[in-house]
Amino acid sequence: MRAIRLNHVAICAPDLEASVAFYCELFGMERVPAPRFPSQPVAWLRIGAQQLHLFERVGAPTYHHFAIDVDDFEAAYLKVHELEIRDDDTFMGGVFELPGGEVQMYLRDPAGNLIEVNWPDVSTLDRGVVTDIVRLDHLVPQDATAQSARLYPVSHDALKSERLGKG
Protein backbone atom coordinates (compact mmCIF):
# COMPACT_ATOMS: atom_id res chain seq x y z
CA MET A 1 0.00 0.00 0.00
CA ARG A 2 1.18 3.51 -0.78
CA ALA A 3 -0.37 6.94 -0.66
CA ILE A 4 -1.31 8.23 -4.11
CA ARG A 5 -2.15 11.90 -3.44
CA LEU A 6 -3.00 14.41 -0.78
CA ASN A 7 -6.79 14.62 -0.46
CA HIS A 8 -7.33 17.60 1.83
CA VAL A 9 -5.88 19.74 4.59
CA ALA A 10 -7.93 20.66 7.67
CA ILE A 11 -7.32 23.76 9.79
CA CYS A 12 -8.96 25.59 12.69
CA ALA A 13 -11.16 28.64 12.13
CA PRO A 14 -12.73 30.28 15.20
CA ASP A 15 -14.93 32.43 12.91
CA LEU A 16 -15.92 29.97 10.19
CA GLU A 17 -17.67 32.44 7.88
CA ALA A 18 -14.84 35.00 8.07
CA SER A 19 -12.36 32.28 7.10
CA VAL A 20 -14.56 31.05 4.24
CA ALA A 21 -14.78 34.62 2.92
CA PHE A 22 -11.00 35.07 3.23
CA TYR A 23 -10.12 31.95 1.22
CA CYS A 24 -12.81 32.50 -1.40
CA GLU A 25 -11.92 36.17 -1.93
CA LEU A 26 -8.11 35.95 -1.75
CA PHE A 27 -7.51 32.61 -3.49
CA GLY A 28 -10.72 32.11 -5.47
CA MET A 29 -11.59 28.90 -3.64
CA GLU A 30 -15.12 27.57 -4.02
CA ARG A 31 -17.30 26.54 -1.09
CA VAL A 32 -18.65 23.03 -1.68
CA PRO A 33 -21.20 21.02 0.32
CA ALA A 34 -19.90 19.61 3.60
CA PRO A 35 -21.52 17.04 5.89
CA ARG A 36 -22.58 18.03 9.38
CA PHE A 37 -20.48 16.63 12.19
CA PRO A 38 -21.60 16.27 15.82
CA SER A 39 -18.48 17.94 17.25
CA GLN A 40 -18.34 21.32 15.46
CA PRO A 41 -19.40 23.21 12.33
CA VAL A 42 -17.22 22.70 9.25
CA ALA A 43 -16.84 24.23 5.80
CA TRP A 44 -15.22 22.59 2.80
CA LEU A 45 -13.53 24.63 0.09
CA ARG A 46 -12.38 23.34 -3.29
CA ILE A 47 -8.96 24.27 -4.62
CA GLY A 48 -8.35 22.47 -7.90
CA ALA A 49 -8.72 18.74 -7.28
CA GLN A 50 -8.09 19.08 -3.54
CA GLN A 51 -10.00 20.59 -0.65
CA LEU A 52 -9.35 22.77 2.36
CA HIS A 53 -11.50 21.84 5.36
CA LEU A 54 -12.20 24.48 7.99
CA PHE A 55 -13.25 23.41 11.50
CA GLU A 56 -14.80 25.96 13.81
CA ARG A 57 -12.30 25.72 16.66
CA VAL A 58 -9.77 27.99 18.34
CA GLY A 59 -6.03 27.51 17.91
CA ALA A 60 -3.51 27.82 15.11
CA PRO A 61 -0.08 26.23 15.65
CA THR A 62 2.89 28.52 15.06
CA TYR A 63 4.80 26.54 12.40
CA HIS A 64 2.16 24.18 11.02
CA HIS A 65 1.20 25.37 7.59
CA PHE A 66 -0.03 24.37 4.20
CA ALA A 67 1.17 25.61 0.83
CA ILE A 68 -0.75 26.93 -2.15
CA ASP A 69 0.38 27.37 -5.74
CA VAL A 70 -1.12 30.45 -7.37
CA ASP A 71 -1.54 31.38 -11.02
CA ASP A 72 -0.30 34.95 -10.46
CA PHE A 73 2.27 35.44 -7.70
CA GLU A 74 2.58 39.18 -8.31
CA ALA A 75 -1.18 39.67 -7.82
CA ALA A 76 -1.06 37.55 -4.65
CA TYR A 77 1.92 39.56 -3.37
CA LEU A 78 0.11 42.86 -3.92
CA LYS A 79 -3.13 41.61 -2.32
CA VAL A 80 -1.28 40.23 0.72
CA HIS A 81 0.38 43.63 1.19
CA GLU A 82 -2.92 45.45 0.71
CA LEU A 83 -4.53 43.28 3.42
CA GLU A 84 -1.42 43.54 5.65
CA ILE A 85 -1.42 39.80 6.33
CA ARG A 86 2.14 38.83 5.41
CA ASP A 87 4.01 36.91 8.11
CA ASP A 88 7.63 38.05 8.24
CA ASP A 89 8.29 36.64 11.72
CA THR A 90 7.72 32.88 11.78
CA PHE A 91 10.51 31.91 9.37
CA MET A 92 12.43 35.20 9.79
CA GLY A 93 11.46 36.67 6.45
CA GLY A 94 8.58 37.11 4.09
CA VAL A 95 9.57 36.19 0.51
CA PHE A 96 12.32 33.63 -0.10
CA GLU A 97 14.05 32.38 -3.22
CA LEU A 98 14.94 28.73 -2.67
CA PRO A 99 18.07 27.09 -4.15
CA GLY A 100 16.07 25.74 -7.11
CA GLY A 101 14.74 29.20 -8.02
CA GLU A 102 11.31 28.66 -6.46
CA VAL A 103 9.71 31.46 -4.44
CA GLN A 104 7.81 31.26 -1.14
CA MET A 105 5.81 33.90 0.73
CA TYR A 106 4.10 33.42 4.10
CA LEU A 107 0.87 34.95 5.39
CA ARG A 108 -1.70 34.42 8.15
CA ASP A 109 -5.42 33.91 7.66
CA PRO A 110 -8.00 35.53 10.00
CA ALA A 111 -7.73 32.56 12.38
CA GLY A 112 -3.92 32.85 12.58
CA ASN A 113 -3.18 29.82 10.38
CA LEU A 114 0.10 30.04 8.47
CA ILE A 115 -0.14 29.79 4.67
CA GLU A 116 2.77 29.43 2.27
CA VAL A 117 2.23 30.80 -1.23
CA ASN A 118 4.53 29.27 -3.85
CA TRP A 119 5.78 30.18 -7.31
CA PRO A 120 7.99 27.86 -9.40
CA ASP A 121 10.41 30.28 -11.09
CA VAL A 122 11.83 33.50 -9.65
CA SER A 123 13.09 34.56 -13.09
CA THR A 124 9.51 35.06 -14.30
CA LEU A 125 8.65 37.61 -11.59
CA ASP A 126 8.75 41.37 -12.10
CA ARG A 127 11.22 42.65 -9.48
CA GLY A 128 9.56 46.04 -9.77
CA VAL A 129 6.45 44.44 -8.23
CA VAL A 130 7.95 41.80 -5.94
CA THR A 131 10.67 44.00 -4.53
CA ASP A 132 11.89 42.15 -1.45
CA ILE A 133 12.83 38.61 -2.46
CA VAL A 134 15.64 37.28 -0.28
CA ARG A 135 17.79 34.40 -1.48
CA LEU A 136 17.78 31.72 1.19
CA ASP A 137 21.46 31.00 0.58
CA HIS A 138 22.23 34.62 1.55
CA LEU A 139 20.71 33.95 4.97
CA VAL A 140 21.80 30.37 5.62
CA PRO A 141 24.69 28.48 3.99
CA GLN A 142 23.40 25.65 1.78
CA ASP A 143 25.42 22.45 1.45
CA ALA A 144 25.28 20.33 -1.73
CA THR A 145 22.22 18.39 -0.56
CA ALA A 146 20.35 21.58 0.34
CA GLN A 147 21.36 23.15 -3.01
CA SER A 148 19.77 20.20 -4.83
CA ALA A 149 16.40 20.57 -3.03
CA ARG A 150 13.46 21.22 -5.34
CA LEU A 151 10.02 22.32 -4.18
CA TYR A 152 8.46 21.12 -7.44
CA PRO A 153 9.36 17.57 -8.50
CA VAL A 154 8.15 18.29 -12.07
CA SER A 155 9.58 20.72 -14.61
CA HIS A 156 8.75 24.42 -14.68
CA ASP A 157 7.34 23.95 -18.21
CA ALA A 158 4.85 21.36 -16.95
CA LEU A 159 3.78 23.71 -14.16
CA LYS A 160 3.37 26.59 -16.61
CA SER A 161 1.15 24.42 -18.82
CA GLU A 162 -0.92 23.43 -15.77
CA ARG A 163 -1.37 27.09 -14.73
CA LEU A 164 -2.51 27.93 -18.26
CA GLY A 165 -4.99 25.03 -18.25
CA LYS A 166 -3.06 22.97 -20.79
CA GLY A 167 -1.92 20.19 -18.49
Backbone as a printed PyTorch tensor [residue, N CA C, xyz], in Angstrom:
tensor([[[  0.8420,  -1.1820,   0.0000],
         [  0.0000,   0.0000,   0.0000],
         [  0.8780,   1.2320,   0.0000]],

        [[  0.4710,   2.2400,  -0.7840],
         [  1.1820,   3.5110,  -0.7820],
         [  0.1720,   4.6330,  -0.9740]],

        [[  0.4760,   5.7770,  -0.4510],
         [ -0.3730,   6.9430,  -0.6610],
         [ -0.2560,   7.3810,  -2.1150]],

        [[ -1.3430,   7.8280,  -2.6950],
         [ -1.3070,   8.2290,  -4.1060],
         [ -1.4870,   9.7310,  -4.3120]],

        [[ -2.0350,  10.4400,  -3.3360],
         [ -2.1500,  11.8970,  -3.4420],
         [ -2.6380,  12.4480,  -2.1140]],

        [[ -2.4530,  13.7200,  -1.9380],
         [ -2.9950,  14.4150,  -0.7790],
         [ -4.4450,  14.7590,  -1.0970]],

        [[ -5.3710,  14.3940,  -0.2190],
         [ -6.7910,  14.6230,  -0.4620],
         [ -7.2500,  15.9840,   0.0300]],

        [[ -6.9330,  16.3080,   1.2850],
         [ -7.3310,  17.6040,   1.8260],
         [ -6.4630,  17.9600,   3.0170]],

        [[ -6.5260,  19.2240,   3.3840],
         [ -5.8800,  19.7370,   4.5890],
         [ -6.9930,  20.3170,   5.4390]],

        [[ -6.9270,  20.1090,   6.7600],
         [ -7.9270,  20.6570,   7.6730],
         [ -7.2440,  21.6000,   8.6560]],

        [[ -7.8710,  22.7590,   8.8740],
         [ -7.3220,  23.7550,   9.7910],
         [ -8.4290,  24.3130,  10.6840]],

        [[ -8.0210,  24.9690,  11.7540],
         [ -8.9570,  25.5940,  12.6870],
         [ -9.3790,  26.9690,  12.1880]],

        [[-10.6170,  27.3310,  12.5030],
         [-11.1610,  28.6380,  12.1270],
         [-12.1840,  29.0590,  13.1800]],

        [[-11.7820,  29.8830,  14.1530],
         [-12.7270,  30.2850,  15.1980],
         [-13.9600,  31.0130,  14.6590]],

        [[-13.8050,  31.7740,  13.5710],
         [-14.9330,  32.4270,  12.9050],
         [-15.0290,  31.8100,  11.5140]],

        [[-15.8480,  30.7750,  11.4060],
         [-15.9190,  29.9730,  10.1930],
         [-16.2500,  30.8140,   8.9570]],

        [[-17.2500,  31.6590,   9.0500],
         [-17.6730,  32.4360,   7.8800],
         [-16.6210,  33.4630,   7.4590]],

        [[-15.9150,  34.0570,   8.4140],
         [-14.8380,  34.9970,   8.0690],
         [-13.7180,  34.2680,   7.3340]],

        [[-13.4070,  33.0550,   7.7700],
         [-12.3570,  32.2780,   7.1040],
         [-12.7950,  31.8400,   5.7160]],

        [[-14.0460,  31.4230,   5.5680],
         [-14.5600,  31.0540,   4.2450],
         [-14.4380,  32.2500,   3.3000]],

        [[-14.8640,  33.4170,   3.7500],
         [-14.7830,  34.6230,   2.9160],
         [-13.3400,  34.9320,   2.5340]],

        [[-12.4150,  34.8050,   3.4780],
         [-10.9980,  35.0730,   3.2300],
         [-10.4690,  34.1890,   2.1050]],

        [[-10.6640,  32.8790,   2.2070],
         [-10.1160,  31.9540,   1.2180],
         [-10.8060,  32.0870,  -0.1410]],

        [[-12.0980,  32.3360,  -0.1350],
         [-12.8120,  32.5050,  -1.4040],
         [-12.4020,  33.7990,  -2.0930]],

        [[-12.2570,  34.8730,  -1.3300],
         [-11.9170,  36.1650,  -1.9280],
         [-10.4440,  36.2650,  -2.3220]],

        [[ -9.5320,  35.8120,  -1.4570],
         [ -8.1060,  35.9540,  -1.7520],
         [ -7.6230,  34.9410,  -2.7780]],

        [[ -8.0430,  33.6790,  -2.6450],
         [ -7.5110,  32.6150,  -3.4890],
         [ -8.5150,  32.0670,  -4.4990]],

        [[ -9.7300,  32.5850,  -4.5120],
         [-10.7170,  32.1080,  -5.4750],
         [-11.1890,  30.6910,  -5.2130]],

        [[-11.0970,  30.2320,  -3.9710],
         [-11.5930,  28.8980,  -3.6450],
         [-13.1110,  28.9000,  -3.7210]],

        [[-13.6790,  27.7210,  -3.8890],
         [-15.1230,  27.5740,  -4.0160],
         [-15.6610,  26.7600,  -2.8440]],

        [[-16.6690,  27.2880,  -2.1760],
         [-17.3000,  26.5360,  -1.0930],
         [-18.1140,  25.4130,  -1.7120]],

        [[-17.9230,  24.2070,  -1.1980],
         [-18.6500,  23.0340,  -1.6770],
         [-19.4220,  22.4410,  -0.5000]],

        [[-20.4360,  21.6080,  -0.7740],
         [-21.2030,  21.0250,   0.3230],
         [-20.3100,  20.2340,   1.2790]],

        [[-20.6200,  20.3470,   2.5600],
         [-19.8960,  19.6090,   3.6030],
         [-20.9190,  18.9130,   4.4910]],

        [[-20.6010,  17.7060,   4.9670],
         [-21.5220,  17.0430,   5.8890],
         [-21.5250,  17.7510,   7.2400]],

        [[-22.5300,  17.5020,   8.0150],
         [-22.5810,  18.0350,   9.3750],
         [-21.9620,  17.0110,  10.3050]],

        [[-21.1130,  17.4840,  11.2000],
         [-20.4760,  16.6280,  12.1900],
         [-21.0300,  16.9710,  13.5650]],

        [[-21.0480,  15.9950,  14.4940],
         [-21.5980,  16.2750,  15.8190],
         [-20.7090,  17.1720,  16.6720]],

        [[-19.4220,  17.2380,  16.3650],
         [-18.4840,  17.9370,  17.2480],
         [-18.3940,  19.4410,  17.0080]],

        [[-18.4520,  19.8990,  15.7570],
         [-18.3420,  21.3250,  15.4580],
         [-18.7440,  21.5940,  14.0150]],

        [[-19.0990,  22.8480,  13.7130],
         [-19.4040,  23.2080,  12.3250],
         [-18.1410,  23.1280,  11.4540]],

        [[-18.3320,  22.7800,  10.1980],
         [-17.2250,  22.7020,   9.2460],
         [-17.6310,  23.3730,   7.9380]],

        [[-16.6310,  23.7570,   7.1730],
         [-16.8410,  24.2320,   5.8040],
         [-15.7750,  23.5770,   4.9360]],

        [[-16.1640,  23.1730,   3.7530],
         [-15.2230,  22.5920,   2.8030],
         [-15.0800,  23.5430,   1.6220]],

        [[-13.8300,  23.7610,   1.2210],
         [-13.5300,  24.6290,   0.0910],
         [-12.7450,  23.8440,  -0.9460]],

        [[-13.0860,  24.0330,  -2.2130],
         [-12.3840,  23.3380,  -3.2870],
         [-11.2790,  24.2350,  -3.8140]],

        [[-10.1110,  23.6030,  -4.0120],
         [ -8.9640,  24.2690,  -4.6210],
         [ -8.3940,  23.2740,  -5.6300]],

        [[ -8.7350,  23.4500,  -6.8940],
         [ -8.3470,  22.4730,  -7.9020],
         [ -9.0060,  21.1390,  -7.6010]],

        [[ -8.2010,  20.0820,  -7.5650],
         [ -8.7230,  18.7450,  -7.2820],
         [ -8.6890,  18.4130,  -5.7910]],

        [[ -8.1770,  19.3170,  -4.9760],
         [ -8.0930,  19.0780,  -3.5370],
         [ -9.0750,  19.9810,  -2.7970]],

        [[ -9.1100,  19.7790,  -1.4770],
         [ -9.9970,  20.5890,  -0.6510],
         [ -9.2630,  21.1010,   0.5720]],

        [[ -9.7550,  22.2220,   1.0720],
         [ -9.3450,  22.7660,   2.3560],
         [-10.5640,  22.6580,   3.2580]],

        [[-10.4010,  21.9970,   4.4060],
         [-11.5000,  21.8400,   5.3570],
         [-11.2650,  22.7700,   6.5370]],

        [[-12.2690,  23.5500,   6.8750],
         [-12.2010,  24.4840,   7.9950],
         [-13.0810,  23.9550,   9.1200]],

        [[-12.5180,  23.8590,  10.3180],
         [-13.2470,  23.4090,  11.5010],
         [-13.3710,  24.5750,  12.4580]],

        [[-14.5750,  24.8330,  12.9130],
         [-14.8000,  25.9590,  13.8140],
         [-14.2600,  25.6140,  15.1980]],

        [[-13.0050,  25.9430,  15.3920],
         [-12.3020,  25.7220,  16.6550],
         [-11.2290,  26.7800,  16.8060]],

        [[-10.8150,  27.0130,  18.0360],
         [ -9.7680,  27.9860,  18.3380],
         [ -8.4150,  27.2940,  18.2840]],

        [[ -7.3930,  28.0100,  17.8160],
         [ -6.0280,  27.5130,  17.9150],
         [ -5.3650,  27.2670,  16.5860]],

        [[ -4.3120,  28.0140,  16.3190],
         [ -3.5100,  27.8230,  15.1120],
         [ -2.0650,  27.6300,  15.5440]],

        [[ -1.4790,  26.4520,  15.2740],
         [ -0.0820,  26.2260,  15.6510],
         [  0.8570,  27.2070,  14.9460]],

        [[  1.9620,  27.5240,  15.5800],
         [  2.8940,  28.5190,  15.0580],
         [  3.5050,  28.1270,  13.7190]],

        [[  4.0650,  26.9220,  13.6050],
         [  4.8010,  26.5410,  12.4000],
         [  4.0200,  25.6430,  11.4520]],

        [[  2.9470,  25.0270,  11.9180],
         [  2.1640,  24.1800,  11.0190],
         [  1.6040,  25.0630,   9.9200]],

        [[  1.6910,  24.5790,   8.7060],
         [  1.1960,  25.3720,   7.5890],
         [  0.8540,  24.4740,   6.4180]],

        [[  0.1810,  25.0430,   5.4630],
         [ -0.0310,  24.3680,   4.1950],
         [  0.3820,  25.3420,   3.1030]],

        [[  0.6480,  24.8000,   1.9220],
         [  1.1710,  25.6140,   0.8270],
         [  0.2100,  25.6030,  -0.3520]],

        [[  0.1230,  26.7500,  -1.0030],
         [ -0.7540,  26.9300,  -2.1520],
         [  0.0730,  27.4270,  -3.3300]],

        [[ -0.1510,  26.8310,  -4.5000],
         [  0.3790,  27.3720,  -5.7450],
         [ -0.6600,  28.3460,  -6.2830]],

        [[ -0.2110,  29.4640,  -6.7930],
         [ -1.1220,  30.4540,  -7.3740],
         [ -0.8080,  30.6300,  -8.8530]],

        [[ -1.7730,  31.1620,  -9.5930],
         [ -1.5440,  31.3830, -11.0220],
         [ -0.9580,  32.7580, -11.3100]],

        [[ -0.8670,  33.6110, -10.2860],
         [ -0.3000,  34.9490, -10.4620],
         [  0.3200,  35.3840,  -9.1310]],

        [[  1.6070,  35.1280,  -8.9670],
         [  2.2750,  35.4390,  -7.7030],
         [  2.3000,  36.9420,  -7.4470]],

        [[  2.5210,  37.7230,  -8.4890],
         [  2.5840,  39.1780,  -8.3090],
         [  1.2610,  39.7250,  -7.7800]],

        [[  0.1340,  39.2340,  -8.3050],
         [ -1.1810,  39.6680,  -7.8160],
         [ -1.3780,  39.2380,  -6.3630]],

        [[ -0.9500,  38.0200,  -6.0340],
         [ -1.0580,  37.5470,  -4.6460],
         [ -0.2120,  38.4130,  -3.7260]],

        [[  1.0020,  38.7180,  -4.1500],
         [  1.9160,  39.5580,  -3.3740],
         [  1.2860,  40.9180,  -3.0790]],

        [[  0.7270,  41.5420,  -4.0970],
         [  0.1110,  42.8580,  -3.9240],
         [ -1.1050,  42.7940,  -3.0040]],

        [[ -1.9320,  41.7470,  -3.1500],
         [ -3.1260,  41.6070,  -2.3150],
         [ -2.7460,  41.3470,  -0.8620]],

        [[ -1.7450,  40.5270,  -0.6420],
         [ -1.2790,  40.2340,   0.7200],
         [ -0.7830,  41.5130,   1.3870]],

        [[ -0.0760,  42.3500,   0.6380],
         [  0.3820,  43.6340,   1.1910],
         [ -0.7860,  44.5790,   1.4480]],

        [[ -1.7340,  44.5980,   0.5370],
         [ -2.9170,  45.4520,   0.7150],
         [ -3.6770,  45.0690,   1.9910]],

        [[ -3.8020,  43.7650,   2.2390],
         [ -4.5290,  43.2790,   3.4160],
         [ -3.6750,  43.2730,   4.6840]],

        [[ -2.3680,  43.5300,   4.5200],
         [ -1.4210,  43.5400,   5.6480],
         [ -1.4590,  42.2310,   6.4330]],

        [[ -1.3480,  41.1160,   5.7010],
         [ -1.4230,  39.7980,   6.3340],
         [ -0.1520,  38.9730,   6.1450]],

        [[  0.8990,  39.5810,   5.6040],
         [  2.1420,  38.8330,   5.4120],
         [  2.7640,  38.5270,   6.7560]],

        [[  3.3300,  37.3340,   6.8820],
         [  4.0060,  36.9070,   8.1060],
         [  5.5080,  36.9360,   7.8410]],

        [[  6.1800,  37.9300,   8.4040],
         [  7.6260,  38.0520,   8.2420],
         [  8.3780,  37.5430,   9.4620]],

        [[  7.6610,  37.0210,  10.4550],
         [  8.2910,  36.6390,  11.7170],
         [  8.5630,  35.1460,  11.8670]],

        [[  7.6220,  34.3010,  11.4690],
         [  7.7150,  32.8760,  11.7760],
         [  8.9880,  32.2460,  11.2310]],

        [[  9.2980,  32.4760,   9.9710],
         [ 10.5100,  31.9130,   9.3730],
         [ 11.5560,  32.9940,   9.1220]],

        [[ 11.4600,  34.1090,   9.8380],
         [ 12.4330,  35.2030,   9.7850],
         [ 12.5580,  35.8150,   8.3940]],

        [[ 11.4610,  36.0200,   7.7510],
         [ 11.4620,  36.6690,   6.4510],
         [ 10.1530,  36.4270,   5.7430]],

        [[  9.8690,  37.2240,   4.7510],
         [  8.5840,  37.1140,   4.0900],
         [  8.5860,  36.4380,   2.7430]],

        [[  9.5390,  36.7620,   1.8580],
         [  9.5740,  36.1940,   0.5120],
         [ 10.9690,  35.6270,   0.2740]],

        [[ 11.0320,  34.3120,   0.0800],
         [ 12.3160,  33.6350,  -0.0960],
         [ 12.4610,  33.0710,  -1.4980]],

        [[ 13.6810,  33.1410,  -2.0260],
         [ 14.0520,  32.3820,  -3.2190],
         [ 14.8060,  31.1580,  -2.7350]],

        [[ 14.3010,  29.9830,  -3.0620],
         [ 14.9390,  28.7270,  -2.6700],
         [ 16.0760,  28.3950,  -3.6320]],

        [[ 16.9340,  27.4270,  -3.2830],
         [ 18.0700,  27.0930,  -4.1450],
         [ 17.6920,  26.7090,  -5.5780]],

        [[ 16.4980,  26.1370,  -5.7680],
         [ 16.0660,  25.7390,  -7.1060],
         [ 15.3960,  26.8520,  -7.8960]],

        [[ 15.3560,  28.0770,  -7.3370],
         [ 14.7370,  29.2000,  -8.0210],
         [ 13.2580,  29.3700,  -7.7190]],

        [[ 12.7110,  28.5190,  -6.8530],
         [ 11.3120,  28.6600,  -6.4640],
         [ 11.1750,  29.8100,  -5.4670]],

        [[  9.9630,  30.3350,  -5.3360],
         [  9.7100,  31.4640,  -4.4420],
         [  8.6110,  31.0790,  -3.4540]],

        [[  8.7990,  31.4990,  -2.1950],
         [  7.8130,  31.2640,  -1.1400],
         [  7.5130,  32.5720,  -0.4190]],

        [[  6.2360,  32.7630,  -0.0810],
         [  5.8130,  33.9010,   0.7310],
         [  4.8570,  33.3500,   1.7920]],

        [[  4.9420,  33.8910,   3.0000],
         [  4.0980,  33.4220,   4.1010],
         [  3.1080,  34.4950,   4.5260]],

        [[  1.9080,  34.0460,   4.8920],
         [  0.8730,  34.9460,   5.3900],
         [  0.0380,  34.2170,   6.4320]],

        [[ -0.7860,  34.9810,   7.1410],
         [ -1.6950,  34.4240,   8.1530],
         [ -3.1350,  34.7050,   7.7430]],

        [[ -3.9980,  33.7040,   7.9160],
         [ -5.4230,  33.9050,   7.6630],
         [ -6.0670,  34.5460,   8.8890]],

        [[ -7.3690,  34.8660,   8.8500],
         [ -8.0010,  35.5330,   9.9960],
         [ -7.9410,  34.7270,  11.2930]],

        [[ -7.8020,  33.4130,  11.1960],
         [ -7.7290,  32.5620,  12.3830],
         [ -6.3000,  32.3970,  12.8870]],

        [[ -5.3140,  32.9710,  12.1770],
         [ -3.9190,  32.8520,  12.5810],
         [ -3.1890,  31.6840,  11.9580]],

        [[ -3.8400,  30.9350,  11.0570],
         [ -3.1820,  29.8200,  10.3830],
         [ -2.1370,  30.3510,   9.4130]],

        [[ -0.9950,  29.6550,   9.3520],
         [  0.1010,  30.0400,   8.4700],
         [ -0.1000,  29.4150,   7.0930]],

        [[  0.0100,  30.2390,   6.0500],
         [ -0.1440,  29.7940,   4.6680],
         [  1.1220,  30.1580,   3.9060]],

        [[  1.6160,  29.2070,   3.1480],
         [  2.7710,  29.4260,   2.2730],
         [  2.2490,  29.5410,   0.8450]],

        [[  2.6140,  30.6100,   0.1610],
         [  2.2260,  30.8040,  -1.2340],
         [  3.4750,  30.5780,  -2.0770]],

        [[  3.3700,  29.6770,  -3.0630],
         [  4.5340,  29.2670,  -3.8470],
         [  4.4390,  29.6880,  -5.3060]],

        [[  5.6270,  29.8690,  -5.8880],
         [  5.7840,  30.1750,  -7.3110],
         [  6.9960,  29.4060,  -7.8090]],

        [[  6.9160,  28.7610,  -8.9820],
         [  7.9850,  27.8560,  -9.4030],
         [  9.2610,  28.4820,  -9.9480]],

        [[  9.2370,  29.7580, -10.3800],
         [ 10.4100,  30.2800, -11.0890],
         [ 10.5940,  31.7730, -10.8290]],

        [[ 11.5760,  32.1050, -10.0050],
         [ 11.8340,  33.5050,  -9.6470],
         [ 12.1310,  34.3680, -10.8670]],

        [[ 12.7060,  33.7760, -11.9140],
         [ 13.0940,  34.5640, -13.0910],
         [ 11.8930,  35.1130, -13.8560]],

        [[ 10.7070,  34.5890, -13.5960],
         [  9.5090,  35.0610, -14.2990],
         [  8.8000,  36.1920, -13.5600]],

        [[  9.2930,  36.5670, -12.3860],
         [  8.6470,  37.6140, -11.5950],
         [  9.2110,  38.9910, -11.9230]],

        [[  8.3560,  39.9780, -11.8920],
         [  8.7490,  41.3670, -12.0960],
         [  9.2860,  41.8990, -10.7700]],

        [[ 10.5950,  42.1550, -10.7160],
         [ 11.2220,  42.6460,  -9.4800],
         [ 10.7910,  44.0680,  -9.1450]],

        [[ 10.1400,  44.7440, -10.0660],
         [  9.5560,  46.0400,  -9.7660],
         [  8.2740,  45.9050,  -8.9620]],

        [[  7.6630,  44.7280,  -9.0060],
         [  6.4500,  44.4440,  -8.2290],
         [  6.8220,  43.7130,  -6.9480]],

        [[  7.5160,  42.5910,  -7.1000],
         [  7.9450,  41.7950,  -5.9430],
         [  9.3570,  42.2670,  -5.6010]],

        [[  9.4270,  43.2510,  -4.7350],
         [ 10.6670,  44.0010,  -4.5280],
         [ 11.5760,  43.4620,  -3.4410]],

        [[ 11.1140,  42.5320,  -2.6320],
         [ 11.8940,  42.1530,  -1.4460],
         [ 12.1670,  40.6530,  -1.3450]],

        [[ 12.4740,  40.0330,  -2.4770],
         [ 12.8290,  38.6140,  -2.4590],
         [ 14.2260,  38.4640,  -1.8680]],

        [[ 14.3520,  37.5500,  -0.9210],
         [ 15.6370,  37.2770,  -0.2830],
         [ 16.0600,  35.8610,  -0.6530]],

        [[ 17.2640,  35.7380,  -1.1770],
         [ 17.7890,  34.3960,  -1.4810],
         [ 18.1070,  33.6880,  -0.1710]],

        [[ 17.5760,  32.4890,  -0.0290],
         [ 17.7760,  31.7240,   1.1940],
         [ 19.2560,  31.4740,   1.4570]],

        [[ 20.0330,  31.2650,   0.3870],
         [ 21.4630,  31.0020,   0.5840],
         [ 22.2330,  32.2470,   1.0230]],

        [[ 21.6120,  33.4160,   0.9860],
         [ 22.2340,  34.6170,   1.5470],
         [ 22.0000,  34.7050,   3.0500]],

        [[ 21.0180,  33.9610,   3.5390],
         [ 20.7130,  33.9500,   4.9730],
         [ 21.3380,  32.7690,   5.6950]],

        [[ 21.3230,  31.6120,   5.0130],
         [ 21.8030,  30.3700,   5.6170],
         [ 22.6480,  29.6290,   4.5850]],

        [[ 23.8840,  29.2530,   4.9320],
         [ 24.6930,  28.4840,   3.9860],
         [ 23.9790,  27.1870,   3.5850]],

        [[ 24.0480,  26.8510,   2.2960],
         [ 23.3980,  25.6500,   1.7780],
         [ 24.4660,  24.6680,   1.3140]],

        [[ 24.4820,  23.4650,   1.9130],
         [ 25.4240,  22.4460,   1.4540],
         [ 24.9100,  21.8490,   0.1410]],

        [[ 25.6400,  20.8870,  -0.4240],
         [ 25.2820,  20.3270,  -1.7300],
         [ 23.8910,  19.6980,  -1.7210]],

        [[ 23.5460,  19.0070,  -0.6460],
         [ 22.2200,  18.3940,  -0.5640],
         [ 21.1380,  19.4650,  -0.5400]],

        [[ 21.3320,  20.4990,   0.2650],
         [ 20.3490,  21.5820,   0.3390],
         [ 20.2420,  22.3120,  -1.0030]],

        [[ 21.3710,  22.4830,  -1.7000],
         [ 21.3640,  23.1450,  -3.0100],
         [ 20.5640,  22.3520,  -4.0420]],

        [[ 20.4820,  21.0340,  -3.8570],
         [ 19.7680,  20.1970,  -4.8270],
         [ 18.2720,  20.0760,  -4.5150]],

        [[ 17.8180,  20.6610,  -3.4130],
         [ 16.4030,  20.5690,  -3.0300],
         [ 15.5240,  21.2720,  -4.0580]],

        [[ 14.4150,  20.6340,  -4.4050],
         [ 13.4580,  21.2160,  -5.3430],
         [ 12.0630,  21.1350,  -4.7390]],

        [[ 11.3820,  22.2610,  -4.6980],
         [ 10.0200,  22.3160,  -4.1800],
         [  9.0540,  21.6270,  -5.1300]],

        [[  9.3180,  21.7300,  -6.4240],
         [  8.4650,  21.1210,  -7.4400],
         [  9.2050,  19.9480,  -8.0740]],

        [[  8.6720,  18.7320,  -7.9280],
         [  9.3610,  17.5740,  -8.5010],
         [  9.1640,  17.4360, -10.0050]],

        [[  8.3430,  18.3060, -10.6190],
         [  8.1540,  18.2950, -12.0720],
         [  8.7710,  19.5570, -12.6530]],

        [[  8.9110,  19.5880, -13.9570],
         [  9.5770,  20.7180, -14.6060],
         [  8.7470,  22.0000, -14.5300]],

        [[  9.4260,  23.1200, -14.6540],
         [  8.7520,  24.4220, -14.6770],
         [  7.8220,  24.5240, -15.8810]],

        [[  8.1960,  23.9100, -17.0270],
         [  7.3410,  23.9520, -18.2140],
         [  6.0220,  23.2370, -17.9650]],

        [[  6.0750,  22.0920, -17.2720],
         [  4.8480,  21.3560, -16.9530],
         [  3.9570,  22.1780, -16.0290]],

        [[  4.5580,  22.8660, -15.0650],
         [  3.7820,  23.7110, -14.1560],
         [  3.1520,  24.8850, -14.8990]],

        [[  3.9020,  25.4660, -15.8330],
         [  3.3730,  26.5900, -16.6120],
         [  2.1690,  26.1250, -17.4280]],

        [[  2.2650,  24.9560, -18.0480],
         [  1.1460,  24.4180, -18.8190],
         [ -0.0620,  24.1860, -17.9260]],

        [[  0.1720,  23.6730, -16.7120],
         [ -0.9200,  23.4280, -15.7730],
         [ -1.5930,  24.7400, -15.3770]],

        [[ -0.8000,  25.7880, -15.1030],
         [ -1.3660,  27.0890, -14.7310],
         [ -2.1970,  27.6710, -15.8720]],

        [[ -1.7940,  27.3990, -17.1050],
         [ -2.5100,  27.9270, -18.2610],
         [ -3.6640,  27.0280, -18.6890]],

        [[ -3.8890,  25.9360, -17.9490],
         [ -4.9900,  25.0330, -18.2500],
         [ -4.7140,  24.0800, -19.3890]],

        [[ -3.4270,  23.8460, -19.6760],
         [ -3.0640,  22.9700, -20.7870],
         [ -2.5510,  21.6220, -20.3070]],

        [[ -2.5140,  21.4210, -18.9930],
         [ -1.9200,  20.1920, -18.4920],
         [ -2.8730,  19.2900, -17.8200]]])
